[in-house]
CSV table of C-alpha atoms in Angstrom, one decimal:
chain,number,residue,atom,x,y,z
A,1,UNK,CA,114.4,124.3,78.7
A,2,UNK,CA,110.7,124.1,79.5
A,3,UNK,CA,110.3,120.7,77.9
A,4,UNK,CA,113.6,119.1,79.7
A,5,UNK,CA,112.0,120.4,83.2
A,6,UNK,CA,108.6,118.9,82.3
A,7,UNK,CA,110.7,115.2,81.3
A,8,UNK,CA,112.2,115.8,84.5
A,9,UNK,CA,109.1,116.1,86.4
A,10,UNK,CA,107.5,113.5,84.9
A,11,UNK,CA,109.8,111.0,85.5
A,12,UNK,CA,109.8,111.5,89.4
A,13,UNK,CA,106.0,111.3,88.9
A,14,UNK,CA,106.8,108.2,87.2
A,15,UNK,CA,108.4,106.9,90.7
A,16,UNK,CA,105.1,108.0,92.7
A,17,UNK,CA,103.2,105.6,90.2
A,18,UNK,CA,105.4,102.9,90.3
A,19,UNK,CA,105.4,103.2,94.2
A,20,UNK,CA,101.8,102.8,94.1
A,21,UNK,CA,101.6,100.3,91.8
A,22,UNK,CA,104.0,98.4,94.0
A,23,UNK,CA,101.8,98.9,97.3
A,24,UNK,CA,98.5,97.8,95.4
A,25,UNK,CA,100.2,94.9,93.7
A,26,UNK,CA,102.2,93.3,96.9
A,27,UNK,CA,98.9,93.7,98.6
A,28,UNK,CA,97.4,91.4,95.6
A,29,UNK,CA,100.9,89.2,95.8
A,30,UNK,CA,100.3,88.7,99.7
A,31,UNK,CA,97.0,87.1,99.5
A,32,UNK,CA,97.7,84.9,95.9
A,33,UNK,CA,101.3,84.5,94.6
A,34,UNK,CA,103.5,87.0,93.1
A,35,UNK,CA,102.8,85.7,89.5
A,36,UNK,CA,99.2,85.5,89.8
A,37,UNK,CA,99.0,89.3,91.2
A,38,UNK,CA,101.4,90.1,88.3
A,39,UNK,CA,99.0,88.0,85.7
A,40,UNK,CA,96.0,90.2,87.0
A,41,UNK,CA,98.0,93.7,87.0
A,42,UNK,CA,98.7,92.9,83.6
A,43,UNK,CA,95.5,92.0,82.4
A,44,UNK,CA,93.5,94.8,84.3
A,45,UNK,CA,96.5,97.3,83.5
A,46,UNK,CA,95.8,96.0,79.7
A,47,UNK,CA,92.2,97.4,79.7
A,48,UNK,CA,93.1,100.6,81.7
A,49,UNK,CA,96.1,101.2,79.0
A,50,UNK,CA,93.3,100.4,76.2
A,51,UNK,CA,91.1,102.9,77.6
A,52,UNK,CA,93.9,105.5,77.7
A,53,UNK,CA,94.8,105.0,74.2
A,54,UNK,CA,91.0,105.3,73.4
A,55,UNK,CA,91.0,109.0,75.5
A,56,UNK,CA,94.3,110.2,73.8
A,57,UNK,CA,93.0,109.1,70.5
A,58,UNK,CA,89.8,111.3,71.2
A,59,UNK,CA,91.8,114.5,72.1
A,60,UNK,CA,94.5,114.4,69.7
A,61,UNK,CA,92.7,113.4,66.6
A,62,UNK,CA,91.0,116.5,65.8
A,63,UNK,CA,94.1,118.5,65.7
A,64,UNK,CA,96.2,116.1,64.1
A,65,UNK,CA,94.2,113.8,61.7
A,66,UNK,CA,97.2,112.3,59.7
A,67,UNK,CA,98.5,110.7,63.1
A,68,UNK,CA,99.1,107.3,62.0
A,69,UNK,CA,101.6,104.9,60.7
A,70,UNK,CA,105.5,106.0,60.5
A,71,UNK,CA,107.9,103.6,59.7
A,72,UNK,CA,107.5,100.2,61.0
A,73,UNK,CA,109.4,98.7,63.7
A,74,UNK,CA,111.0,95.6,64.6
A,75,UNK,CA,108.9,92.8,66.0
A,76,UNK,CA,111.0,93.2,69.3
A,77,UNK,CA,110.3,96.6,70.0
A,78,UNK,CA,106.9,95.2,71.1
A,79,UNK,CA,108.3,92.3,73.2
A,80,UNK,CA,108.9,94.7,76.5
A,81,UNK,CA,106.3,93.0,78.1
A,82,UNK,CA,108.2,89.6,78.3
A,83,UNK,CA,111.3,91.3,80.5
A,84,UNK,CA,108.5,93.0,82.3
A,85,UNK,CA,107.4,89.9,83.5
A,86,UNK,CA,110.3,88.1,84.3
A,87,UNK,CA,111.2,90.7,86.7
A,88,UNK,CA,108.2,89.7,89.0
A,89,UNK,CA,109.5,86.2,89.0
A,90,UNK,CA,112.9,86.9,89.6
A,91,UNK,CA,112.0,89.3,92.4
A,92,UNK,CA,109.8,86.3,93.5
A,93,UNK,CA,112.7,84.1,94.1
A,94,UNK,CA,115.4,87.0,95.1
A,95,UNK,CA,112.9,88.2,98.1
A,96,UNK,CA,112.3,84.8,99.5
A,97,UNK,CA,115.8,84.3,99.8
A,98,UNK,CA,118.8,85.1,102.6
A,99,UNK,CA,118.9,88.6,100.5
A,100,UNK,CA,115.4,89.4,101.9
A,101,UNK,CA,113.1,92.1,100.7
A,102,UNK,CA,115.3,95.2,101.4
A,103,UNK,CA,118.7,93.7,100.4
A,104,UNK,CA,117.0,92.5,97.0
A,105,UNK,CA,115.5,96.1,96.2
A,106,UNK,CA,118.9,97.9,96.8
A,107,UNK,CA,120.7,95.6,94.3
A,108,UNK,CA,117.8,95.7,91.8
A,109,UNK,CA,118.2,99.3,91.9
A,110,UNK,CA,122.2,99.3,91.7
A,111,UNK,CA,121.6,96.8,88.8
A,112,UNK,CA,119.3,99.2,87.1
A,113,UNK,CA,121.6,102.1,87.1
A,114,UNK,CA,124.6,100.6,86.0
A,115,UNK,CA,122.4,99.1,83.0
A,116,UNK,CA,121.3,102.8,82.6
A,117,UNK,CA,124.6,103.5,82.0
A,118,UNK,CA,125.3,100.8,79.8
A,119,UNK,CA,122.4,101.4,77.8
A,120,UNK,CA,123.5,105.1,77.4
A,121,UNK,CA,127.1,104.5,76.9
A,122,UNK,CA,126.7,102.0,74.0
A,123,UNK,CA,123.3,102.9,72.4
A,124,UNK,CA,122.2,99.4,73.1
A,125,UNK,CA,118.5,98.6,72.0
A,126,UNK,CA,119.2,101.7,69.0
A,127,UNK,CA,118.8,104.3,71.6
A,128,UNK,CA,120.4,107.5,71.7
A,129,UNK,CA,124.3,107.2,72.6
A,130,UNK,CA,124.8,109.3,75.6
A,131,UNK,CA,128.0,111.0,77.3
A,132,UNK,CA,128.5,109.9,80.8
A,133,UNK,CA,129.6,112.9,82.4
A,134,UNK,CA,131.6,112.9,86.0
A,135,UNK,CA,128.8,115.0,87.6
A,136,UNK,CA,126.0,111.9,86.2
A,137,UNK,CA,128.1,109.6,88.1
A,138,UNK,CA,128.5,111.4,90.8
A,139,UNK,CA,124.5,112.0,90.9
A,140,UNK,CA,123.9,108.3,90.4
A,141,UNK,CA,126.2,107.7,93.5
A,142,UNK,CA,123.9,110.1,95.3
A,143,UNK,CA,120.9,108.6,94.8
A,144,UNK,CA,122.0,105.0,95.1
A,145,UNK,CA,123.4,106.1,98.9
A,146,UNK,CA,120.4,107.6,99.9
A,147,UNK,CA,118.2,105.1,98.4
A,148,UNK,CA,120.1,102.4,100.6
A,149,UNK,CA,119.5,104.8,103.6
A,150,UNK,CA,115.9,104.7,103.0
A,151,UNK,CA,115.9,100.7,102.1
A,152,UNK,CA,117.5,99.9,105.8
A,153,UNK,CA,116.8,103.1,107.4
A,154,UNK,CA,113.9,101.2,109.6
A,155,UNK,CA,110.7,102.2,109.6
B,1,UNK,CA,124.1,84.8,98.9
B,2,UNK,CA,126.1,86.1,96.0
B,3,UNK,CA,123.9,84.1,93.9
B,4,UNK,CA,121.1,86.1,95.0
B,5,UNK,CA,123.2,89.0,94.9
B,6,UNK,CA,123.5,88.5,91.1
B,7,UNK,CA,120.0,87.7,90.8
B,8,UNK,CA,118.7,90.8,92.2
B,9,UNK,CA,121.3,92.6,90.2
B,10,UNK,CA,120.5,90.7,87.1
B,11,UNK,CA,116.9,91.7,88.0
B,12,UNK,CA,117.7,95.3,87.8
B,13,UNK,CA,118.7,94.8,84.2
B,14,UNK,CA,115.9,93.0,83.0
B,15,UNK,CA,113.7,95.7,84.3
B,16,UNK,CA,116.2,98.0,82.3
B,17,UNK,CA,115.8,95.9,79.3
B,18,UNK,CA,112.0,96.0,79.0
B,19,UNK,CA,111.7,100.1,79.7
B,20,UNK,CA,114.4,100.7,77.3
B,21,UNK,CA,112.3,98.7,74.4
B,22,UNK,CA,108.9,100.4,75.7
B,23,UNK,CA,110.6,103.5,75.3
B,24,UNK,CA,111.8,102.8,71.6
B,25,UNK,CA,108.2,101.3,71.0
B,26,UNK,CA,106.7,104.6,72.3
B,27,UNK,CA,108.9,106.6,69.6
B,28,UNK,CA,106.9,104.8,67.0
B,29,UNK,CA,104.1,104.1,68.4
B,30,UNK,CA,103.1,106.5,71.2
B,31,UNK,CA,103.7,106.2,74.9
B,32,UNK,CA,99.7,104.9,75.7
B,33,UNK,CA,100.4,102.5,73.0
B,34,UNK,CA,103.7,101.2,74.3
B,35,UNK,CA,101.6,100.7,77.6
B,36,UNK,CA,99.1,98.8,76.0
B,37,UNK,CA,101.5,96.6,73.6
B,38,UNK,CA,103.9,95.9,77.3
B,39,UNK,CA,100.5,94.5,79.2
B,40,UNK,CA,98.6,92.4,76.4
B,41,UNK,CA,102.7,90.5,75.7
B,42,UNK,CA,102.8,90.5,79.4
B,43,UNK,CA,99.6,89.1,79.9
B,44,UNK,CA,99.6,86.7,77.3
B,45,UNK,CA,103.3,85.4,78.5
B,46,UNK,CA,102.0,85.1,82.3
B,47,UNK,CA,98.8,83.1,80.8
B,48,UNK,CA,101.1,80.6,79.6
B,49,UNK,CA,103.4,80.6,82.6
B,50,UNK,CA,100.2,80.1,84.8
B,51,UNK,CA,99.1,77.4,82.7
B,52,UNK,CA,102.4,75.7,83.1
B,53,UNK,CA,102.6,75.8,86.4
B,54,UNK,CA,98.7,76.0,87.8
B,55,UNK,CA,99.0,78.7,89.8
B,56,UNK,CA,95.8,79.9,89.4
B,57,UNK,CA,94.2,81.6,92.6
B,58,UNK,CA,90.8,83.2,91.6
B,59,UNK,CA,88.9,82.4,95.0
B,60,UNK,CA,91.7,84.1,97.5
B,61,UNK,CA,91.9,87.1,94.7
B,62,UNK,CA,88.3,87.7,94.4
B,63,UNK,CA,87.9,87.9,98.4
B,64,UNK,CA,90.1,90.8,98.5
B,65,UNK,CA,88.7,94.5,98.6
B,66,UNK,CA,88.6,96.4,95.7
B,67,UNK,CA,91.2,98.7,95.9
B,68,UNK,CA,93.9,95.7,95.5
B,69,UNK,CA,92.9,95.9,91.8
B,70,UNK,CA,94.1,99.7,91.7
B,71,UNK,CA,97.7,98.3,90.8
B,72,UNK,CA,97.2,97.5,86.9
B,73,UNK,CA,95.7,101.1,86.5
B,74,UNK,CA,98.9,102.9,88.0
B,75,UNK,CA,101.1,100.2,86.3
B,76,UNK,CA,99.5,101.0,82.6
B,77,UNK,CA,99.9,104.8,83.6
B,78,UNK,CA,103.8,104.0,84.9
B,79,UNK,CA,104.5,102.1,81.5
B,80,UNK,CA,103.2,105.2,79.5
B,81,UNK,CA,104.8,108.1,81.3
B,82,UNK,CA,108.5,106.0,81.7
B,83,UNK,CA,107.6,105.5,78.0
B,84,UNK,CA,107.6,108.8,77.3
B,85,UNK,CA,110.6,110.0,79.3
B,86,UNK,CA,112.9,107.5,78.4
B,87,UNK,CA,114.2,108.3,75.3
B,88,UNK,CA,113.9,111.7,76.1
B,89,UNK,CA,116.2,111.7,79.6
B,90,UNK,CA,118.1,108.9,78.1
B,91,UNK,CA,118.6,105.4,80.0
B,92,UNK,CA,120.5,106.6,83.3
B,93,UNK,CA,118.7,109.7,84.0
B,94,UNK,CA,115.3,108.0,83.4
B,95,UNK,CA,116.0,104.9,85.7
B,96,UNK,CA,117.8,107.9,88.4
B,97,UNK,CA,114.9,110.2,88.5
B,98,UNK,CA,112.1,107.4,88.7
B,99,UNK,CA,114.2,105.9,91.5
B,100,UNK,CA,114.3,109.2,93.4
B,101,UNK,CA,110.3,109.5,92.7
B,102,UNK,CA,109.7,105.7,93.9
B,103,UNK,CA,112.4,105.9,97.2
B,104,UNK,CA,110.5,109.5,98.3
B,105,UNK,CA,107.1,108.1,98.1
B,106,UNK,CA,108.0,104.8,99.8
B,107,UNK,CA,109.0,107.3,102.7
B,108,UNK,CA,105.9,109.1,102.5
B,109,UNK,CA,103.6,106.0,101.8
B,110,UNK,CA,104.7,104.4,104.8
B,111,UNK,CA,104.2,107.7,106.7
B,112,UNK,CA,100.6,107.9,105.3
B,113,UNK,CA,99.8,104.1,105.5
B,114,UNK,CA,101.4,103.5,109.2
B,115,UNK,CA,101.5,107.0,110.2
B,116,UNK,CA,104.9,106.4,111.7
B,117,UNK,CA,107.2,109.5,111.3
B,118,UNK,CA,110.6,108.6,109.2
B,119,UNK,CA,113.5,107.9,110.9
B,120,UNK,CA,116.5,110.0,110.8
B,121,UNK,CA,118.2,107.5,108.1
B,122,UNK,CA,115.7,107.5,106.1
B,123,UNK,CA,115.4,111.7,106.4
B,124,UNK,CA,119.2,111.6,105.5
B,125,UNK,CA,118.5,109.5,102.6
B,126,UNK,CA,115.8,111.8,101.1
B,127,UNK,CA,118.4,114.3,101.4
B,128,UNK,CA,120.9,112.7,99.7
B,129,UNK,CA,118.4,111.1,96.9
B,130,UNK,CA,117.7,115.2,96.2
B,131,UNK,CA,121.1,116.0,96.1
B,132,UNK,CA,121.3,113.2,93.4
B,133,UNK,CA,118.5,114.6,91.6
B,134,UNK,CA,120.1,118.3,91.5
B,135,UNK,CA,123.1,116.7,90.0
B,136,UNK,CA,121.4,114.7,87.0
B,137,UNK,CA,119.7,118.6,86.6
B,138,UNK,CA,122.7,120.0,86.3
B,139,UNK,CA,124.3,117.5,83.7
B,140,UNK,CA,120.8,117.8,81.6
B,141,UNK,CA,121.1,121.5,81.3
B,142,UNK,CA,123.2,121.7,78.2
B,143,UNK,CA,122.1,119.0,76.5
B,144,UNK,CA,119.2,121.3,76.5
B,145,UNK,CA,120.8,123.8,75.1
B,146,UNK,CA,122.3,121.7,72.6
B,147,UNK,CA,119.0,120.6,71.1
B,148,UNK,CA,117.9,124.3,71.0
B,149,UNK,CA,120.2,124.9,68.7
B,150,UNK,CA,120.0,122.0,66.2
């Protein structure tokens, strides 16, 4: 129970981190180009992640000296960064279209949720299969409807 | 118009793909290493793209205030956090909770950045999002007890 609550709060905190990331990256993108801004963000992000790996290693190692190689993951497990960069390129196209920023974001959220349901249901990418209940779908609908109100609700 | 709608939906799918793969890597290599690989591979890939289209903008980037570069740090943290929770919560719940955090943060950030009180529609949106989060919370509960039993 405790573990679940922490995961749940961490995911919401992840959303805050994402909002902050987009906030600063779009500042960079406005003065350069979306792709160049993403390149800078990935470069600096790699440096930051490297520092985090080192810090984590220092903290964990004393407690867990054998914290090394498990089973060797397939090569595509390392390729998550490629679709991650495609997002920026596709978003740059969608945002500059007749959809505008708000519409593009709204449909991206819809795509994410539907795809999330598909991944859970089918166990795509070797993930654990999960049953989607009616309450899950109701929750998804509420989050999407609320997000739509926030996106189009004016500032 | 419909092409761009489909493009935006496709983009959501691409986002989900990236997060699912990073989540899988984090199970074997740890969340911070998953974030590092994500950024390294993305950086190399974007270097090739930029080399091909010749869109380097160093002068305008260097003229910006330093805070503009904070995005990289938040990105590194985000990928680590998301890769950690993804396999634990499942794809749909992870997506929903991240979206909720993102949307509520957006309202708060707008308030802090521009000092505008959120509109009634936006407040209603926040309430709906929270209701949705509560519902996912109910549905994850039985899963937690099952975990304990096994």
